[in-house]
Short mmCIF file of C-alpha atoms and ligand atoms in Angstrom, two decimals:
data_model
loop_
_atom_site.label_atom_id
_atom_site.label_comp_id
_atom_site.label_asym_id
_atom_site.label_seq_id
_atom_site.Cartn_x
_atom_site.Cartn_y
_atom_site.Cartn_z
CA MET A 1 -0.03 -0.11 0.04
CA LEU A 2 2.81 2.55 1.16
CA GLY A 3 5.13 1.19 -1.55
CA SER A 4 3.14 2.20 -4.59
CA ALA A 5 3.02 5.91 -3.16
CA VAL A 6 6.67 5.99 -2.10
CA ILE A 7 7.30 4.62 -6.00
CA ASP A 8 5.29 7.76 -7.35
CA THR A 9 6.82 10.22 -5.74
CA LEU A 10 10.26 9.18 -6.34
CA ARG A 11 9.35 8.68 -9.79
CA ALA A 12 8.29 12.26 -9.78
CA ASP A 13 11.88 13.45 -8.38
CA GLN A 14 13.36 11.52 -11.18
CA CYS A 15 15.79 9.00 -8.87
CA GLU A 16 16.70 5.83 -10.05
CA ILE A 17 14.82 3.12 -8.01
CA VAL A 18 15.31 -0.72 -7.13
CA ALA A 19 11.50 -2.05 -6.08
CA THR A 20 12.18 -5.02 -4.26
CA GLY A 21 9.30 -7.30 -2.87
CA ARG A 22 8.94 -10.59 -0.87
CA SER A 23 7.89 -11.55 -5.09
CA VAL A 24 7.70 -9.90 -8.45
CA ARG A 25 4.53 -8.23 -8.52
CA GLY A 26 2.70 -4.93 -8.39
CA GLU A 27 5.83 -2.55 -8.23
CA ALA A 28 8.27 -4.97 -7.02
CA GLU A 29 10.80 -5.85 -10.27
CA LEU A 30 13.02 -8.10 -8.01
CA PRO A 31 12.42 -10.53 -5.16
CA MET A 32 13.91 -10.03 -1.72
CA ASP A 33 13.05 -11.40 1.25
CA VAL A 34 13.52 -9.18 4.40
CA GLN A 35 14.52 -12.55 6.34
CA ASP A 36 17.04 -14.03 3.98
CA TRP A 37 19.90 -12.42 4.99
CA GLY A 38 21.64 -14.03 1.62
CA SER A 39 19.30 -12.42 -0.55
CA VAL A 40 19.68 -8.74 1.26
CA ARG A 41 23.42 -8.75 0.62
CA ALA A 42 23.61 -9.96 -2.34
CA THR A 43 20.87 -7.62 -3.71
CA PHE A 44 22.87 -4.75 -1.62
CA GLY A 45 25.81 -5.60 -2.90
CA GLU A 46 24.35 -5.53 -6.86
CA HIS A 47 22.90 -2.10 -6.45
CA GLU A 48 24.72 -0.61 -4.11
CA PRO A 49 21.86 2.00 -2.67
CA ASP A 50 22.81 5.34 -1.81
CA LEU A 51 19.11 5.65 0.63
CA VAL A 52 17.13 2.45 1.30
CA LEU A 53 13.37 2.81 2.09
CA HIS A 54 12.46 0.18 4.49
CA LEU A 55 8.42 -0.75 4.00
CA ALA A 56 8.45 -4.87 4.00
CA ALA A 57 6.56 -5.86 7.51
CA GLU A 58 3.98 -8.23 8.44
CA THR A 59 1.48 -5.97 8.57
CA ASN A 60 -1.92 -7.82 9.42
CA VAL A 61 -1.95 -7.45 13.36
CA ASP A 62 -4.37 -10.41 13.96
CA LEU A 63 -2.01 -12.47 12.31
CA CYS A 64 1.08 -10.94 14.22
CA GLU A 65 -0.68 -12.30 17.66
CA GLN A 66 -1.37 -15.27 16.77
CA GLU A 67 2.07 -16.01 15.18
CA PRO A 68 4.11 -14.10 17.19
CA ASP A 69 7.45 -15.96 15.49
CA HIS A 70 6.64 -14.78 12.29
CA ALA A 71 6.02 -11.43 13.19
CA TYR A 72 9.47 -11.05 15.25
CA ALA A 73 11.20 -12.65 11.82
CA CYS A 74 9.90 -10.29 9.54
CA ASN A 75 9.44 -7.12 11.72
CA ALA A 76 12.77 -7.38 13.80
CA PHE A 77 15.10 -10.04 12.30
CA GLY A 78 14.47 -8.78 9.03
CA THR A 79 14.83 -5.30 9.71
CA GLU A 80 18.34 -6.13 11.37
CA ASN A 81 19.35 -7.51 7.97
CA ILE A 82 18.56 -4.40 6.59
CA VAL A 83 20.20 -2.53 8.92
CA ARG A 84 23.11 -4.42 8.31
CA ALA A 85 23.51 -4.21 5.09
CA CYS A 86 23.14 -0.15 5.60
CA GLY A 87 25.64 -0.44 7.51
CA GLU A 88 28.08 -2.37 5.24
CA GLN A 89 26.81 -0.39 2.08
CA GLY A 90 26.86 3.01 4.20
CA ALA A 91 23.48 4.01 3.28
CA VAL A 92 21.17 6.20 4.98
CA MET A 93 17.94 3.95 5.86
CA VAL A 94 14.33 5.12 6.48
CA TYR A 95 12.17 2.91 8.58
CA VAL A 96 8.35 2.91 8.73
CA SER A 97 6.87 2.62 11.98
CA THR A 98 3.41 3.29 13.43
CA ALA A 99 1.20 4.39 16.53
CA ASN A 100 0.60 0.94 17.68
CA VAL A 101 4.25 1.15 19.61
CA PHE A 102 2.22 3.21 22.41
CA ASP A 103 -0.01 1.79 24.79
CA GLY A 104 -2.64 3.91 23.67
CA GLU A 105 -3.86 5.08 27.40
CA LYS A 106 -2.43 8.23 26.72
CA ARG A 107 -6.00 11.02 26.89
CA GLU A 108 -3.37 13.48 24.19
CA PRO A 109 -2.07 12.53 20.95
CA TYR A 110 1.12 10.91 21.02
CA ASN A 111 4.64 12.60 20.55
CA GLU A 112 8.22 11.36 19.47
CA TYR A 113 8.59 11.67 22.75
CA ASP A 114 6.21 9.48 24.54
CA THR A 115 7.59 5.79 25.50
CA PRO A 116 6.20 2.84 23.75
CA ASN A 117 4.39 0.30 25.53
CA SER A 118 2.52 -1.90 23.13
CA ILE A 119 -0.11 -4.10 24.17
CA ASN A 120 0.38 -6.39 20.91
CA VAL A 121 2.87 -8.27 18.77
CA TYR A 122 2.81 -6.62 16.01
CA GLY A 123 3.63 -2.91 17.93
CA ARG A 124 6.22 -5.03 19.89
CA SER A 125 7.70 -6.38 16.83
CA LYS A 126 8.13 -2.76 15.29
CA HIS A 127 9.33 -1.89 18.39
CA ALA A 128 11.62 -3.89 18.06
CA GLY A 129 12.73 -3.11 14.38
CA GLU A 130 12.73 0.71 15.91
CA CYS A 131 15.50 0.09 18.64
CA ILE A 132 17.82 -2.01 16.19
CA VAL A 133 17.79 1.10 13.77
CA GLU A 134 18.48 3.03 16.49
CA ARG A 135 21.49 1.50 17.77
CA SER A 136 22.80 0.20 15.18
CA LEU A 137 22.78 3.10 12.66
CA ASP A 138 23.57 7.17 12.99
CA ARG A 139 22.19 8.01 9.41
CA TYR A 140 18.53 6.75 9.98
CA PHE A 141 15.26 8.13 9.73
CA ILE A 142 11.91 6.44 11.63
CA PHE A 143 8.68 8.05 10.50
CA ARG A 144 5.72 6.78 12.70
CA ALA A 145 2.34 6.39 10.43
CA GLY A 146 -1.36 6.60 11.81
CA TRP A 147 -3.81 4.33 10.28
CA MET A 148 -2.85 4.21 6.87
CA VAL A 149 -5.52 5.11 3.56
CA GLY A 150 -4.37 4.58 -0.11
CA GLY A 151 -4.03 2.88 -3.10
CA TRP A 152 -7.98 2.12 -2.94
CA GLU A 153 -8.57 -1.75 -4.13
CA ILE A 154 -5.11 -2.87 -2.71
CA ASP A 155 -6.15 -0.77 0.94
CA LYS A 156 -6.99 -3.86 2.97
CA LYS A 157 -7.88 -1.67 5.36
CA PHE A 158 -9.80 0.60 7.14
CA VAL A 159 -11.10 3.15 4.30
CA TYR A 160 -11.39 0.78 1.03
CA THR A 161 -13.58 -1.84 3.14
CA MET A 162 -16.01 1.04 3.92
CA VAL A 163 -16.37 2.21 0.79
CA GLN A 164 -17.41 -1.45 -0.12
CA LEU A 165 -19.92 -1.75 2.48
CA CYS A 166 -21.29 1.93 1.72
CA ARG A 167 -22.25 0.52 -1.77
CA GLU A 168 -23.36 -2.47 -0.83
CA GLN A 169 -25.65 -1.95 2.42
CA ASN A 170 -27.72 1.09 4.08
CA GLU A 171 -26.07 0.65 7.49
CA LEU A 172 -22.94 0.36 8.95
CA ARG A 173 -21.93 -0.25 12.46
CA VAL A 174 -18.89 1.13 12.92
CA VAL A 175 -16.66 1.81 16.60
CA ASP A 176 -16.55 4.63 18.14
CA ASP A 177 -13.99 3.94 20.66
CA ARG A 178 -11.17 3.62 19.09
CA PHE A 179 -9.46 7.26 18.16
CA GLY A 180 -5.96 7.73 15.70
CA SER A 181 -4.66 9.79 13.27
CA PRO A 182 -5.71 9.20 9.35
CA THR A 183 -2.40 9.18 6.90
CA PHE A 184 -2.77 9.07 3.55
CA THR A 185 -0.06 7.23 1.44
CA ALA A 186 0.43 9.89 -0.99
CA ASP A 187 0.66 12.69 1.32
CA PHE A 188 3.18 10.58 3.80
CA ALA A 189 5.47 9.88 1.10
CA THR A 190 5.83 13.39 -0.07
CA HIS A 191 6.72 14.63 3.22
CA MET A 192 8.72 11.87 4.36
CA MET A 193 11.30 12.41 1.11
CA ALA A 194 11.44 16.26 1.64
CA ILE A 195 12.65 15.46 5.31
CA VAL A 196 14.97 12.94 4.25
CA ASN A 197 16.02 15.44 1.34
CA SER A 198 16.68 17.84 4.82
CA GLY A 199 19.01 15.67 6.07
CA ARG A 200 17.73 15.99 9.50
CA PHE A 201 17.95 12.56 10.28
CA GLY A 202 15.85 10.96 13.44
CA LEU A 203 12.68 10.09 14.54
CA TYR A 204 9.31 11.73 13.37
CA HIS A 205 5.78 11.15 13.47
CA LEU A 206 4.02 11.88 10.56
CA ALA A 207 0.28 11.86 9.77
CA ASN A 208 -2.37 13.75 8.19
CA LYS A 209 -3.44 16.89 10.89
CA GLY A 210 -6.65 15.93 13.03
CA THR A 211 -7.66 13.07 15.18
CA ALA A 212 -10.42 10.66 14.72
CA SER A 213 -12.41 7.61 16.31
CA ARG A 214 -13.12 5.18 13.23
CA TRP A 215 -17.21 6.35 13.38
CA GLU A 216 -15.97 9.96 12.62
CA ILE A 217 -13.96 8.30 9.41
CA ALA A 218 -16.91 6.44 8.20
CA ARG A 219 -19.05 9.12 8.45
CA GLU A 220 -17.14 11.48 6.76
CA ILE A 221 -16.54 8.62 3.93
CA VAL A 222 -20.41 8.59 3.50
CA LYS A 223 -21.11 12.26 3.42
CA GLY A 224 -18.02 12.10 0.76
CA LEU A 225 -19.59 9.63 -0.92
CA GLY A 226 -22.96 11.20 -1.18
CA LYS A 227 -24.53 8.62 0.48
CA GLY A 228 -26.02 10.63 3.61
CA GLY A 229 -29.38 10.68 3.30
CA GLU A 230 -29.36 6.84 2.05
CA VAL A 231 -26.27 4.67 4.95
CA ASP A 232 -26.84 5.28 8.42
CA VAL A 233 -23.30 5.04 10.55
CA VAL A 234 -24.28 3.59 13.57
CA PRO A 235 -21.42 3.72 16.67
CA ILE A 236 -20.57 0.97 18.25
CA SER A 237 -18.23 -0.60 21.21
CA SER A 238 -15.40 -2.52 20.14
CA ALA A 239 -16.45 -5.02 22.75
CA GLU A 240 -19.51 -6.06 20.38
CA PHE A 241 -16.33 -6.62 17.76
CA PRO A 242 -14.02 -8.75 19.52
CA LEU A 243 -10.67 -9.53 17.14
CA PRO A 244 -7.55 -11.99 18.10
CA ALA A 245 -5.12 -9.21 19.38
CA PRO A 246 -5.98 -6.25 21.57
CA ARG A 247 -5.92 -2.83 20.00
CA PRO A 248 -4.74 0.20 21.55
CA ARG A 249 -8.31 2.55 22.70
CA SER A 250 -5.48 5.32 20.94
CA GLU A 251 -3.20 5.48 18.09
CA MET A 252 -3.49 9.34 17.80
CA MET A 253 -0.59 11.59 17.11
CA LYS A 254 0.92 15.11 16.75
CA ASN A 255 3.69 15.54 14.36
CA LEU A 256 5.35 17.48 17.07
CA LYS A 257 8.77 18.10 15.74
CA LEU A 258 7.87 18.85 12.56
CA GLN A 259 5.68 21.25 13.86
CA LEU A 260 8.32 22.76 16.21
CA LEU A 261 11.23 22.60 12.41
CA GLY A 262 8.00 24.69 10.88
CA LEU A 263 8.07 21.61 8.45
CA ASP A 264 4.06 20.15 9.43
CA GLU A 265 2.58 20.60 6.09
CA MET A 266 0.21 17.65 6.38
CA PRO A 267 -2.71 18.05 5.75
CA HIS A 268 -6.05 17.70 7.64
CA TRP A 269 -7.58 14.05 7.28
CA LYS A 270 -10.95 14.98 6.50
CA ASP A 271 -9.17 17.32 3.16
CA ALA A 272 -7.25 14.49 2.31
CA LEU A 273 -10.56 12.14 2.72
CA ARG A 274 -12.34 14.26 0.10
CA ASP A 275 -9.76 14.60 -2.28
CA TYR A 276 -9.31 10.65 -2.56
CA LEU A 277 -13.00 9.85 -2.26
CA GLU A 278 -13.00 12.65 -5.24
CA GLU A 279 -10.11 11.17 -7.07
CA ASN A 280 -11.56 7.71 -7.51
CA LYS A 281 -15.09 8.02 -7.35
CA ASP A 282 -15.33 6.40 -10.89
CA ARG A 283 -12.76 3.45 -10.34
CA LYS A 284 -14.86 -0.07 -8.69
N1 NAP B 301 -0.92 -0.30 6.85
C1 NAP B 301 -1.35 0.80 8.18
O1 NAP B 301 -2.02 1.24 8.55
C2 NAP B 301 0.21 1.38 8.78
C3 NAP B 301 0.43 2.09 9.31
C4 NAP B 301 1.70 2.60 10.18
C5 NAP B 301 2.59 1.90 9.51
N2 NAP B 301 3.05 1.09 8.66
C6 NAP B 301 3.98 0.60 8.35
O2 NAP B 301 3.92 0.93 7.10
C7 NAP B 301 4.79 -0.38 6.05
C8 NAP B 301 4.30 -0.18 4.92
O3 NAP B 301 3.23 -0.80 5.44
P1 NAP B 301 1.52 -1.18 4.23
O4 NAP B 301 0.64 -0.35 4.92
O5 NAP B 301 1.89 -0.72 2.51
O6 NAP B 301 1.22 -2.92 4.19
P2 NAP B 301 1.35 -4.01 3.30
O7 NAP B 301 0.50 -2.81 1.80
O8 NAP B 301 0.91 -4.86 3.67
O9 NAP B 301 2.74 -3.52 2.66
C9 NAP B 301 3.65 -4.57 3.56
C10 NAP B 301 4.75 -5.20 1.83
O10 NAP B 301 6.05 -5.75 2.96
C11 NAP B 301 6.03 -7.38 1.73
N3 NAP B 301 6.45 -8.05 3.00
C12 NAP B 301 6.57 -8.47 3.62
N4 NAP B 301 6.80 -9.55 4.20
C13 NAP B 301 7.75 -9.34 3.44
C14 NAP B 301 9.29 -10.37 3.88
N5 NAP B 301 9.83 -11.04 4.63
N6 NAP B 301 10.18 -10.02 2.69
C15 NAP B 301 9.80 -8.89 1.65
N7 NAP B 301 8.67 -8.26 1.41
C16 NAP B 301 7.43 -8.56 2.63
C17 NAP B 301 4.46 -7.65 1.94
O11 NAP B 301 4.85 -8.62 0.42
P3 NAP B 301 3.24 -9.68 0.06
O12 NAP B 301 2.20 -9.00 -0.39
O13 NAP B 301 3.54 -10.31 -0.42
O14 NAP B 301 3.31 -9.97 1.77
C18 NAP B 301 4.05 -6.04 1.28
O15 NAP B 301 4.44 -6.12 0.36
C19 NAP B 301 5.08 -1.39 7.52
O16 NAP B 301 6.20 -1.41 7.50
C20 NAP B 301 3.91 -0.85 8.09
O17 NAP B 301 4.57 -1.79 9.12
C21 NAP B 301 1.72 0.49 8.37
#
């Protein structure tokens, strides 16, 4: 989901790109399993990257909970391999992380100086990846994203699911006790590259402005699709919708460091959502 938006941004910047994936499909032109050190080392040796954008992860939060060894193999050990290869090549590394590293108890949006304490395996394995990057490299960026949105039908997460349900049903039941910061992949990719190009290494939160509950986002989707009179969005509690992995009450984030640097130009999520729905309105 994020990889496609990042590649679009890099192409627009006329960068020479080598796109890898677990297999050759979508944008990925070369196979490289991040868990396979031999494959990582050979790929880095052949292409000698200056900048490595490490987006690969096991992002299925429930699968991570059910198969923790797999989660750590991909999200922590896989990251360790990329870190090692960046160290050997002298490449700058970008690691994309998540608001899931926090326990969700804070009432205000999390900033970069809050202490991670994830309540699920996905978040702990992503935080383990962060720690490996921070302690092994000097020239790195870590960008934490919120609830990612992008790619329309390749989005297996919340927004496209709601769009589909909206087209099929006249009532949506959506949790109103989980809060986060929507993060549109196109906005994330362009702002991430602007910060990378500034050369100011470190950890950043990078989400669209504003926070919302899942229910509020669903309501905006219904409105944006012009279905306000037809589809009811009914608030429910997350207790009515049990999932294998616990979700933090809050994944709300603020881009405090970017604000302090005068660089927080991420649009508000409502504006980004309106544009996203408008751009894609004729797609299935
Ligand atoms: N989605 C969100 O809401 C969210 C929020 C915050 C941060 N993030 C982070 O953002 C990054 C990008 O996530 P995304 O949303 O774009 O998720 P995604 O669509 O699931 O993309 C993850 C990619 O990683 C690949 N991958 C998985 N295991 C791999 C391995 N062992 N070797 C090589 N590639 C592997 C997957 O390939 P297959 O398709 O073959 O499995 C997939 O293409 C991740 O680091 C994620 O943790 C995501």
